GROMACS .gro file of C-alpha atoms in nm:
model
  442
    1MET     CA    1  10.072   8.669   4.583
    2ALA     CA    2  10.257   8.993   4.505
    3ARG     CA    3  10.053   9.310   4.469
    4LYS     CA    4  10.046   9.442   4.110
    5LEU     CA    5  10.110   9.814   4.065
    6PHE     CA    6  10.063  10.004   3.737
    7ILE     CA    7  10.229  10.347   3.713
    8SER     CA    8  10.192  10.590   3.424
    9VAL     CA    9  10.229  10.964   3.369
   10LEU     CA   10   9.938  11.141   3.199
   11GLY     CA   11  10.046  11.407   2.950
   12THR     CA   12   9.878  11.733   2.850
   13GLY     CA   13   9.847  11.700   2.471
   14LEU     CA   14   9.527  11.652   2.276
   15TYR     CA   15   9.557  11.287   2.174
   16GLU     CA   16   9.404  11.133   1.864
   17LYS     CA   17   9.233  10.797   1.871
   18SER     CA   18   9.428  10.489   1.771
   19VAL     CA   19   9.437  10.113   1.805
   20TYR     CA   20   9.755  10.004   1.986
   21THR     CA   21   9.921   9.675   1.899
   22GLN     CA   22  10.190   9.437   2.024
   23GLY     CA   23  10.227   9.100   1.856
   24ASP     CA   24   9.880   8.948   1.828
   25PHE     CA   25   9.732   9.200   2.073
   26LYS     CA   26   9.507   9.481   1.953
   27SER     CA   27   9.357   9.732   2.193
   28SER     CA   28   9.024   9.907   2.180
   29GLU     CA   29   9.033  10.232   1.986
   30THR     CA   30   9.137  10.494   2.238
   31ARG     CA   31   9.304  10.829   2.282
   32PHE     CA   32   9.499  10.710   2.584
   33ILE     CA   33   9.784  10.462   2.587
   34GLN     CA   34   9.708  10.389   2.953
   35GLN     CA   35   9.381  10.222   2.857
   36ALA     CA   36   9.553  10.020   2.584
   37THR     CA   37   9.836   9.912   2.815
   38LEU     CA   38   9.598   9.803   3.090
   39GLU     CA   39   9.419   9.588   2.830
   40LEU     CA   40   9.755   9.447   2.715
   41ILE     CA   41   9.865   9.339   3.063
   42GLY     CA   42   9.527   9.181   3.141
   43CYS     CA   43   9.434   9.417   3.420
   44LYS     CA   44   9.059   9.357   3.390
   45GLU     CA   45   9.086   8.977   3.377
   46ASN     CA   46   9.373   8.901   3.615
   47TRP     CA   47   9.410   9.184   3.865
   48THR     CA   48   9.236   9.200   4.204
   49GLU     CA   49   9.108   9.455   4.452
   50GLU     CA   50   9.447   9.445   4.624
   51ASP     CA   51   9.621   9.578   4.312
   52ARG     CA   52   9.656   9.945   4.216
   53VAL     CA   53   9.648  10.161   3.902
   54CYS     CA   54   9.834  10.486   3.969
   55ILE     CA   55   9.818  10.776   3.723
   56LEU     CA   56  10.068  11.056   3.788
   57LEU     CA   57   9.912  11.398   3.714
   58THR     CA   58  10.048  11.750   3.693
   59ASP     CA   59   9.791  12.023   3.752
   60LYS     CA   60   9.778  12.091   3.378
   61ALA     CA   61   9.734  11.722   3.288
   62LYS     CA   62   9.449  11.694   3.538
   63VAL     CA   63   9.262  11.980   3.370
   64SER     CA   64   9.350  11.876   3.013
   65ASN     CA   65   9.316  11.498   3.011
   66TRP     CA   66   9.181  11.360   3.341
   67GLU     CA   67   8.857  11.535   3.437
   68VAL     CA   68   8.735  11.661   3.102
   69SER     CA   69   8.442  11.603   2.864
   70SER     CA   70   8.539  11.833   2.577
   71ARG     CA   71   8.843  12.021   2.445
   72LYS     CA   72   8.917  12.291   2.190
   73HIS     CA   73   9.099  12.154   1.887
   74PRO     CA   74   9.438  12.330   1.859
   75HIS     CA   75   9.410  12.381   1.482
   76THR     CA   76   9.040  12.434   1.407
   77LYS     CA   77   8.965  12.592   1.749
   78GLU     CA   78   8.644  12.390   1.738
   79GLU     CA   79   8.514  12.246   2.065
   80ILE     CA   80   8.514  11.866   2.033
   81ALA     CA   81   8.383  11.584   2.249
   82TYR     CA   82   8.677  11.452   2.447
   83GLU     CA   83   8.636  11.205   2.731
   84GLY     CA   84   8.910  11.223   2.990
   85LEU     CA   85   9.112  10.922   3.103
   86ASN     CA   86   8.935  10.900   3.438
   87THR     CA   87   8.600  10.846   3.264
   88LEU     CA   88   8.745  10.575   3.039
   89LEU     CA   89   8.911  10.391   3.326
   90GLN     CA   90   8.592  10.394   3.529
   91ARG     CA   91   8.405  10.253   3.230
   92MET     CA   92   8.654   9.961   3.212
   93ASN     CA   93   8.515   9.832   3.547
   94LEU     CA   94   8.858   9.740   3.675
   95ARG     CA   95   8.882   9.568   4.011
   96PRO     CA   96   9.203   9.746   4.121
   97GLN     CA   97   9.166  10.087   4.283
   98ILE     CA   98   9.241  10.373   4.041
   99MET     CA   99   9.457  10.636   4.213
  100PRO     CA  100   9.525  10.982   4.064
  101ILE     CA  101   9.859  11.102   4.209
  102SER     CA  102   9.947  11.472   4.197
  103ILE     CA  103  10.304  11.554   4.093
  104CYS     CA  104  10.491  11.873   4.016
  105ASP     CA  105  10.601  11.975   3.668
  106GLY     CA  106  10.957  11.839   3.707
  107LYS     CA  107  11.120  12.153   3.568
  108ASN     CA  108  11.432  12.139   3.786
  109GLU     CA  109  11.639  11.901   3.996
  110ASP     CA  110  11.442  11.964   4.314
  111GLU     CA  111  11.112  11.884   4.141
  112MET     CA  112  11.269  11.578   3.977
  113TRP     CA  113  11.356  11.434   4.320
  114LYS     CA  114  11.007  11.514   4.446
  115ILE     CA  115  10.862  11.306   4.160
  116PHE     CA  116  11.107  11.028   4.243
  117GLN     CA  117  11.006  11.029   4.610
  118THR     CA  118  10.634  11.048   4.533
  119THR     CA  119  10.659  10.751   4.298
  120PHE     CA  120  10.878  10.551   4.535
  121GLU     CA  121  10.628  10.596   4.818
  122LEU     CA  122  10.358  10.431   4.604
  123ILE     CA  123  10.557  10.106   4.608
  124GLN     CA  124  10.518   9.843   4.879
  125ASP     CA  125  10.759   9.563   4.967
  126GLY     CA  126  10.740   9.277   4.716
  127ASP     CA  127  10.530   9.462   4.455
  128GLU     CA  128  10.517   9.359   4.090
  129LEU     CA  129  10.560   9.679   3.887
  130TYR     CA  130  10.412   9.773   3.548
  131PHE     CA  131  10.533  10.100   3.393
  132ASP     CA  132  10.405  10.297   3.094
  133LEU     CA  133  10.651  10.570   2.987
  134THR     CA  134  10.467  10.716   2.687
  135HIS     CA  135  10.365  11.063   2.805
  136SER     CA  136  10.649  11.132   3.045
  137PHE     CA  137  10.913  11.398   3.085
  138ARG     CA  138  11.224  11.348   2.873
  139TYR     CA  139  11.433  11.229   3.167
  140LEU     CA  140  11.161  11.011   3.322
  141PRO     CA  141  11.252  10.685   3.141
  142MET     CA  142  11.598  10.709   3.297
  143LEU     CA  143  11.442  10.801   3.631
  144ILE     CA  144  11.215  10.495   3.614
  145LEU     CA  145  11.509  10.263   3.542
  146VAL     CA  146  11.696  10.407   3.839
  147LEU     CA  147  11.383  10.393   4.055
  148GLY     CA  148  11.328  10.030   3.957
  149ASN     CA  149  11.676   9.924   4.070
  150TYR     CA  150  11.645  10.138   4.384
  151ALA     CA  151  11.316   9.966   4.470
  152LYS     CA  152  11.458   9.620   4.390
  153PHE     CA  153  11.722   9.681   4.654
  154LEU     CA  154  11.509   9.851   4.921
  155LYS     CA  155  11.167   9.693   4.865
  156ASN     CA  156  11.243   9.363   4.691
  157ILE     CA  157  11.014   9.441   4.398
  158ARG     CA  158  11.001   9.283   4.053
  159ILE     CA  159  10.960   9.484   3.732
  160ALA     CA  160  10.716   9.287   3.519
  161HIS     CA  161  10.646   9.535   3.239
  162ILE     CA  162  10.783   9.859   3.087
  163SER     CA  163  10.640   9.988   2.761
  164TYR     CA  164  10.604  10.289   2.536
  165GLY     CA  165  10.315  10.361   2.298
  166ASN     CA  166  10.465  10.486   1.970
  167TYR     CA  167  10.177  10.675   1.810
  168GLU     CA  168  10.412  10.839   1.557
  169ALA     CA  169  10.501  10.496   1.412
  170ARG     CA  170  10.136  10.405   1.341
  171ASN     CA  171  10.043  10.218   1.024
  172GLU     CA  172   9.736  10.043   0.887
  173GLU     CA  173   9.754   9.792   1.174
  174GLY     CA  174   9.767  10.060   1.446
  175SER     CA  175  10.025  10.214   1.677
  176PRO     CA  176  10.290   9.980   1.820
  177ILE     CA  177  10.345   9.936   2.193
  178VAL     CA  178  10.722   9.902   2.234
  179ASP     CA  179  10.847   9.661   2.501
  180LEU     CA  180  11.120   9.834   2.705
  181LEU     CA  181  11.161   9.557   2.963
  182PRO     CA  182  11.486   9.432   2.799
  183LEU     CA  183  11.651   9.755   2.917
  184THR     CA  184  11.603   9.669   3.282
  185VAL     CA  185  11.691   9.304   3.210
  186LEU     CA  186  12.019   9.424   3.058
  187GLN     CA  187  12.086   9.626   3.373
  188ASP     CA  188  12.024   9.316   3.583
  189TRP     CA  189  12.276   9.118   3.377
  190THR     CA  190  12.530   9.400   3.405
  191PHE     CA  191  12.499   9.419   3.783
  192ALA     CA  192  12.509   9.040   3.817
  193ALA     CA  193  12.819   9.016   3.600
  194ALA     CA  194  12.990   9.293   3.796
  195ASP     CA  195  12.904   9.121   4.123
  196PHE     CA  196  13.063   8.801   4.000
  197LEU     CA  197  13.372   8.951   3.837
  198HIS     CA  198  13.449   9.180   4.132
  199ASN     CA  199  13.324   8.977   4.427
  200GLY     CA  200  13.307   8.616   4.307
  201ARG     CA  201  12.936   8.588   4.384
  202SER     CA  202  12.722   8.393   4.138
  203GLU     CA  203  12.378   8.412   4.307
  204GLN     CA  204  12.240   8.690   4.083
  205LEU     CA  205  12.368   8.522   3.767
  206THR     CA  206  12.208   8.197   3.879
  207GLN     CA  207  11.872   8.366   3.935
  208LEU     CA  208  11.883   8.539   3.596
  209THR     CA  209  11.980   8.226   3.405
  210GLN     CA  210  11.703   8.031   3.578
  211GLN     CA  211  11.451   8.295   3.467
  212VAL     CA  212  11.563   8.229   3.109
  213PHE     CA  213  11.603   7.852   3.089
  214LYS     CA  214  11.324   7.728   3.320
  215PRO     CA  215  11.027   7.840   3.105
  216ILE     CA  216  11.202   7.723   2.786
  217LEU     CA  217  11.271   7.378   2.928
  218ARG     CA  218  10.914   7.361   3.060
  219ASP     CA  219  10.766   7.452   2.721
  220THR     CA  220  10.997   7.217   2.526
  221ARG     CA  221  10.980   6.934   2.783
  222GLY     CA  222  11.352   6.968   2.845
  223GLU     CA  223  11.450   6.927   2.479
  224ASP     CA  224  11.592   7.274   2.400
  225GLN     CA  225  11.972   7.234   2.380
  226GLN     CA  226  12.051   7.601   2.439
  227ALA     CA  227  11.840   7.603   2.754
  228GLN     CA  228  12.009   7.282   2.866
  229ALA     CA  229  12.350   7.444   2.813
  230LEU     CA  230  12.242   7.751   3.008
  231ARG     CA  231  12.119   7.534   3.297
  232SER     CA  232  12.450   7.345   3.294
  233PHE     CA  233  12.637   7.678   3.292
  234SER     CA  234  12.437   7.801   3.592
  235ASP     CA  235  12.479   7.480   3.793
  236THR     CA  236  12.849   7.448   3.716
  237LEU     CA  237  12.928   7.811   3.798
  238ASN     CA  238  12.746   7.766   4.128
  239ASN     CA  239  12.952   7.457   4.207
  240ILE     CA  240  13.277   7.637   4.129
  241THR     CA  241  13.202   7.941   4.343
  242ASP     CA  242  13.070   7.724   4.627
  243ASN     CA  243  13.396   7.527   4.625
  244LEU     CA  244  13.601   7.846   4.629
  245GLN     CA  245  13.395   8.019   4.896
  246MET     CA  246  13.396   7.708   5.116
  247CYS     CA  247  13.762   7.619   5.046
  248ARG     CA  248  13.687   7.271   4.910
  249GLY     CA  249  14.046   7.189   4.820
  250LEU     CA  250  13.997   6.846   4.663
  251ASN     CA  251  13.731   6.976   4.426
  252ILE     CA  252  13.941   7.282   4.341
  253THR     CA  253  14.245   7.075   4.244
  254LYS     CA  254  14.043   6.838   4.023
  255GLU     CA  255  13.889   7.123   3.824
  256LYS     CA  256  13.633   6.906   3.649
  257ASP     CA  257  13.377   7.183   3.694
  258ILE     CA  258  13.591   7.443   3.517
  259CYS     CA  259  13.638   7.209   3.218
  260ARG     CA  260  13.260   7.156   3.216
  261LEU     CA  261  13.200   7.533   3.242
  262LYS     CA  262  13.417   7.605   2.938
  263LYS     CA  263  13.235   7.335   2.743
  264THR     CA  264  12.890   7.476   2.821
  265ILE     CA  265  13.006   7.830   2.737
  266ASN     CA  266  13.112   7.708   2.393
  267GLN     CA  267  12.763   7.560   2.349
  268LEU     CA  268  12.585   7.886   2.424
  269SER     CA  269  12.490   8.118   2.140
  270GLU     CA  270  12.329   8.456   2.108
  271ASP     CA  271  11.995   8.290   2.030
  272ILE     CA  272  11.903   8.250   2.396
  273ILE     CA  273  11.988   8.595   2.539
  274VAL     CA  274  12.222   8.843   2.374
  275PRO     CA  275  12.361   9.016   2.687
  276LEU     CA  276  12.466   8.678   2.830
  277VAL     CA  277  12.732   8.608   2.565
  278PRO     CA  278  12.993   8.873   2.662
  279VAL     CA  279  12.918   8.808   3.029
  280VAL     CA  280  13.000   8.438   3.009
  281LYS     CA  281  13.309   8.511   2.803
  282ARG     CA  282  13.438   8.737   3.078
  283ILE     CA  283  13.362   8.466   3.332
  284GLU     CA  284  13.556   8.215   3.124
  285GLN     CA  285  13.852   8.454   3.113
  286SER     CA  286  13.854   8.476   3.492
  287PHE     CA  287  13.942   8.103   3.507
  288THR     CA  288  14.208   8.112   3.232
  289ASN     CA  289  14.498   8.018   3.462
  290PHE     CA  290  14.336   7.701   3.596
  291ILE     CA  291  14.491   7.378   3.467
  292PRO     CA  292  14.260   7.111   3.316
  293ASP     CA  293  14.215   6.784   3.498
  294SER     CA  294  14.361   6.711   3.840
  295ASN     CA  295  14.649   6.941   3.934
  296ILE     CA  296  14.758   7.049   4.281
  297LEU     CA  297  14.876   7.385   4.147
  298ASN     CA  298  14.516   7.482   4.080
  299GLY     CA  299  14.515   7.561   4.451
  300LEU     CA  300  14.753   7.850   4.382
  301HIS     CA  301  14.533   7.976   4.100
  302ALA     CA  302  14.232   7.944   4.331
  303ALA     CA  303  14.409   8.148   4.600
  304GLN     CA  304  14.482   8.420   4.343
  305TRP     CA  305  14.123   8.410   4.214
  306CYS     CA  306  13.989   8.449   4.569
  307TYR     CA  307  14.224   8.739   4.635
  308ASP     CA  308  14.116   8.913   4.313
  309ASN     CA  309  13.755   8.872   4.424
  310HIS     CA  310  13.818   9.012   4.775
  311MET     CA  311  13.771   8.670   4.935
  312TYR     CA  312  14.080   8.722   5.149
  313GLN     CA  313  14.022   8.462   5.417
  314GLN     CA  314  13.955   8.194   5.157
  315ALA     CA  315  14.265   8.305   4.966
  316ILE     CA  316  14.504   8.262   5.261
  317THR     CA  317  14.338   7.937   5.373
  318ILE     CA  318  14.367   7.780   5.028
  319LEU     CA  319  14.723   7.910   4.986
  320GLN     CA  320  14.848   7.764   5.315
  321GLU     CA  321  14.687   7.426   5.254
  322THR     CA  322  14.811   7.419   4.894
  323ILE     CA  323  15.171   7.459   5.013
  324VAL     CA  324  15.128   7.147   5.228
  325THR     CA  325  14.945   6.962   4.952
  326TYR     CA  326  15.219   7.047   4.701
  327ILE     CA  327  15.483   6.884   4.926
  328CYS     CA  328  15.263   6.581   4.997
  329SER     CA  329  15.177   6.516   4.634
  330ASN     CA  330  15.535   6.545   4.514
  331TYR     CA  331  15.697   6.335   4.786
  332ASP     CA  332  15.479   6.026   4.832
  333LEU     CA  333  15.255   6.143   5.115
  334PRO     CA  334  14.875   6.102   5.097
  335VAL     CA  335  14.726   6.452   5.061
  336THR     CA  336  14.419   6.375   5.276
  337ASP     CA  337  14.598   6.201   5.563
  338ILE     CA  338  14.595   6.429   5.869
  339ASP     CA  339  14.912   6.280   6.018
  340ALA     CA  340  15.096   6.307   5.687
  341ARG     CA  341  14.999   6.672   5.649
  342THR     CA  342  15.103   6.738   6.007
  343LEU     CA  343  15.439   6.581   5.926
  344VAL     CA  344  15.492   6.843   5.655
  345ASN     CA  345  15.394   7.111   5.906
  346ASN     CA  346  15.656   6.961   6.141
  347ALA     CA  347  15.921   6.991   5.870
  348PHE     CA  348  15.831   7.355   5.808
  349TYR     CA  349  15.849   7.423   6.185
  350ILE     CA  350  16.190   7.258   6.213
  351ILE     CA  351  16.332   7.462   5.924
  352HIS     CA  352  16.178   7.790   6.036
  353ASN     CA  353  16.320   7.749   6.387
  354LYS     CA  354  16.656   7.613   6.257
  355LEU     CA  355  16.629   7.280   6.438
  356GLN     CA  356  16.763   7.066   6.155
  357GLN     CA  357  17.062   6.950   6.362
  358ASN     CA  358  16.869   6.912   6.689
  359GLU     CA  359  16.643   6.609   6.639
  360GLU     CA  360  16.560   6.569   7.007
  361LYS     CA  361  16.349   6.886   6.982
  362TRP     CA  362  16.151   6.758   6.688
  363LYS     CA  363  15.785   6.696   6.768
  364LEU     CA  364  15.647   6.468   6.500
  365SER     CA  365  15.301   6.345   6.408
  366ASN     CA  366  15.195   5.983   6.440
  367TYR     CA  367  15.245   5.914   6.071
  368GLY     CA  368  15.352   5.548   6.049
  369LYS     CA  369  15.617   5.429   6.290
  370LYS     CA  370  15.839   5.677   6.475
  371GLU     CA  371  16.146   5.586   6.273
  372GLU     CA  372  15.947   5.611   5.951
  373ALA     CA  373  15.831   5.960   6.049
  374LEU     CA  374  16.189   6.063   6.136
  375ASN     CA  375  16.323   5.941   5.804
  376LYS     CA  376  16.048   6.118   5.609
  377VAL     CA  377  16.116   6.447   5.788
  378ARG     CA  378  16.489   6.407   5.726
  379GLU     CA  379  16.405   6.379   5.356
  380LEU     CA  380  16.163   6.671   5.358
  381ILE     CA  381  16.401   6.921   5.521
  382LYS     CA  382  16.655   6.858   5.244
  383LEU     CA  383  16.417   6.920   4.956
  384PRO     CA  384  16.490   7.195   4.700
  385ASN     CA  385  16.314   7.523   4.788
  386ILE     CA  386  16.188   7.378   5.117
  387GLU     CA  387  16.339   7.666   5.313
  388LYS     CA  388  16.167   7.925   5.094
  389LEU     CA  389  15.836   7.738   5.114
  390SER     CA  390  15.880   7.709   5.492
  391ASN     CA  391  15.906   8.088   5.520
  392SER     CA  392  15.601   8.134   5.297
  393PHE     CA  393  15.409   7.877   5.500
  394GLN     CA  394  15.492   8.058   5.824
  395THR     CA  395  15.377   8.392   5.683
  396ALA     CA  396  15.054   8.231   5.560
  397THR     CA  397  15.004   8.071   5.904
  398ASP     CA  398  15.044   8.406   6.081
  399VAL     CA  399  14.796   8.576   5.848
  400ARG     CA  400  14.545   8.288   5.869
  401ASN     CA  401  14.565   8.285   6.251
  402ASP     CA  402  14.510   8.661   6.260
  403PHE     CA  403  14.195   8.609   6.050
  404ASN     CA  404  14.068   8.307   6.242
  405HIS     CA  405  14.110   8.478   6.578
  406ALA     CA  406  13.953   8.802   6.450
  407GLY     CA  407  14.263   8.996   6.551
  408PHE     CA  408  14.231   8.902   6.919
  409ARG     CA  409  14.602   8.834   6.957
  410PRO     CA  410  14.919   9.032   7.033
  411ASN     CA  411  15.003   9.287   6.762
  412PRO     CA  412  14.712   9.217   6.523
  413MET     CA  413  14.758   9.335   6.166
  414SER     CA  414  14.552   9.615   6.016
  415ALA     CA  415  14.306   9.524   5.742
  416ASP     CA  416  14.527   9.683   5.477
  417LYS     CA  417  14.833   9.496   5.598
  418LEU     CA  418  14.644   9.164   5.596
  419ALA     CA  419  14.541   9.216   5.233
  420HIS     CA  420  14.895   9.319   5.138
  421LYS     CA  421  15.046   9.016   5.314
  422ILE     CA  422  14.810   8.781   5.130
  423LYS     CA  423  14.894   8.937   4.794
  424GLU     CA  424  15.269   8.912   4.857
  425SER     CA  425  15.241   8.557   4.991
  426ILE     CA  426  15.059   8.435   4.680
  427LYS     CA  427  15.315   8.602   4.457
  428GLU     CA  428  15.604   8.456   4.660
  429VAL     CA  429  15.475   8.098   4.641
  430HIS     CA  430  15.409   8.135   4.268
  431ASN     CA  431  15.766   8.252   4.216
  432ILE     CA  432  15.907   7.961   4.418
  433ILE     CA  433  15.711   7.698   4.225
  434PHE     CA  434  15.685   7.851   3.878
  435GLY     CA  435  15.982   8.085   3.866
  436ASP     CA  436  15.911   8.447   3.774
  437TYR     CA  437  15.532   8.467   3.770
  438VAL     CA  438  15.344   8.776   3.658
  439HIS     CA  439  14.977   8.787   3.751
  440GLN     CA  440  14.748   9.006   3.543
  441PRO     CA  441  14.408   9.032   3.710
  442LEU     CA  442  14.110   9.073   3.479
   0.00000   0.00000   0.00000
């Protein structure tokens, strides 16, 4: 089980007593939001000796609000009974260790980074973090958000709680505790969307959608339609990206998953999670060029999509195989037959090496009988645009071989040249098949 870690900054002000509330929760009457927040998150009932409660203290906060039994009232100048936070926390009989952590005042950039480092060093790999930001420096909420993402990356932590006690908004019910966790959730969605739209990776989006729909489906016994749509969106997007990353050509050309994805996106509403709506719309836009139902030309759109998402090896692999598939599908050759596909490769080789009039040098696959293979190649080398496609196929073959052999070949291309060649090859094949084709990446 992950260790739970509570982190809060103790301020220096003289705090009045209040009851803090969130939903049905009401805290004990207290001067300190830290006590109320620990009650809210169930620290006494659910936390163990392995967990930690860390209170960040400047020297002034330690004197004013940590180790203190009385204070002078700022207006009346009267000395009043005033129990410090340390006394109150000890009285709560919490099982986790309570750790006062000295920090500097944070008055400049150097001190800000010292606070950042001090806080970061409190965190262990895999921790579950609980933050209270009530009595912190003005920039500390931003620092905590940055620290949280930094620790997610380096220490694989999870942020379980971020809140702020709004004493100034108190009413007859008490002072509200504001839930700030949606801010870090929004950051997660933003990073996940960027990872998908720039790199074609759906893992983070899948994890986030599962965090939303799984508890809803559990609580509703699978009946919630929005949660069902979100699960379908997650599963379908995963299937699409898996097919693209693994170059699953047959699945790419059928495009049933993209039709299903668009359908589930239309079923989603803002009721389930607001930040998801613009994210999924952007994802839908990234598949705009794909043709519904089964269409070989979806291979070209897939090659372009992979290129736009920096999946260069997948892009050139799909492009080269799509050129062959395009010829097979249009001229009565089975697209999954190895010998038939090799026959198209033979035709491209013959044209590229100008052997059309020299049949004795033709080396053909075992597709059907020898005469049948000869006749089919004779037809193929006379097709419209076959010479242009042959040149594109040869370029794609050179680039793909350079990739597959990791550049261990005579005159390997530089990384920049490989990317440029792929981009130009995709454009060239589009122009041959579609005419003038203008690609506008998202």
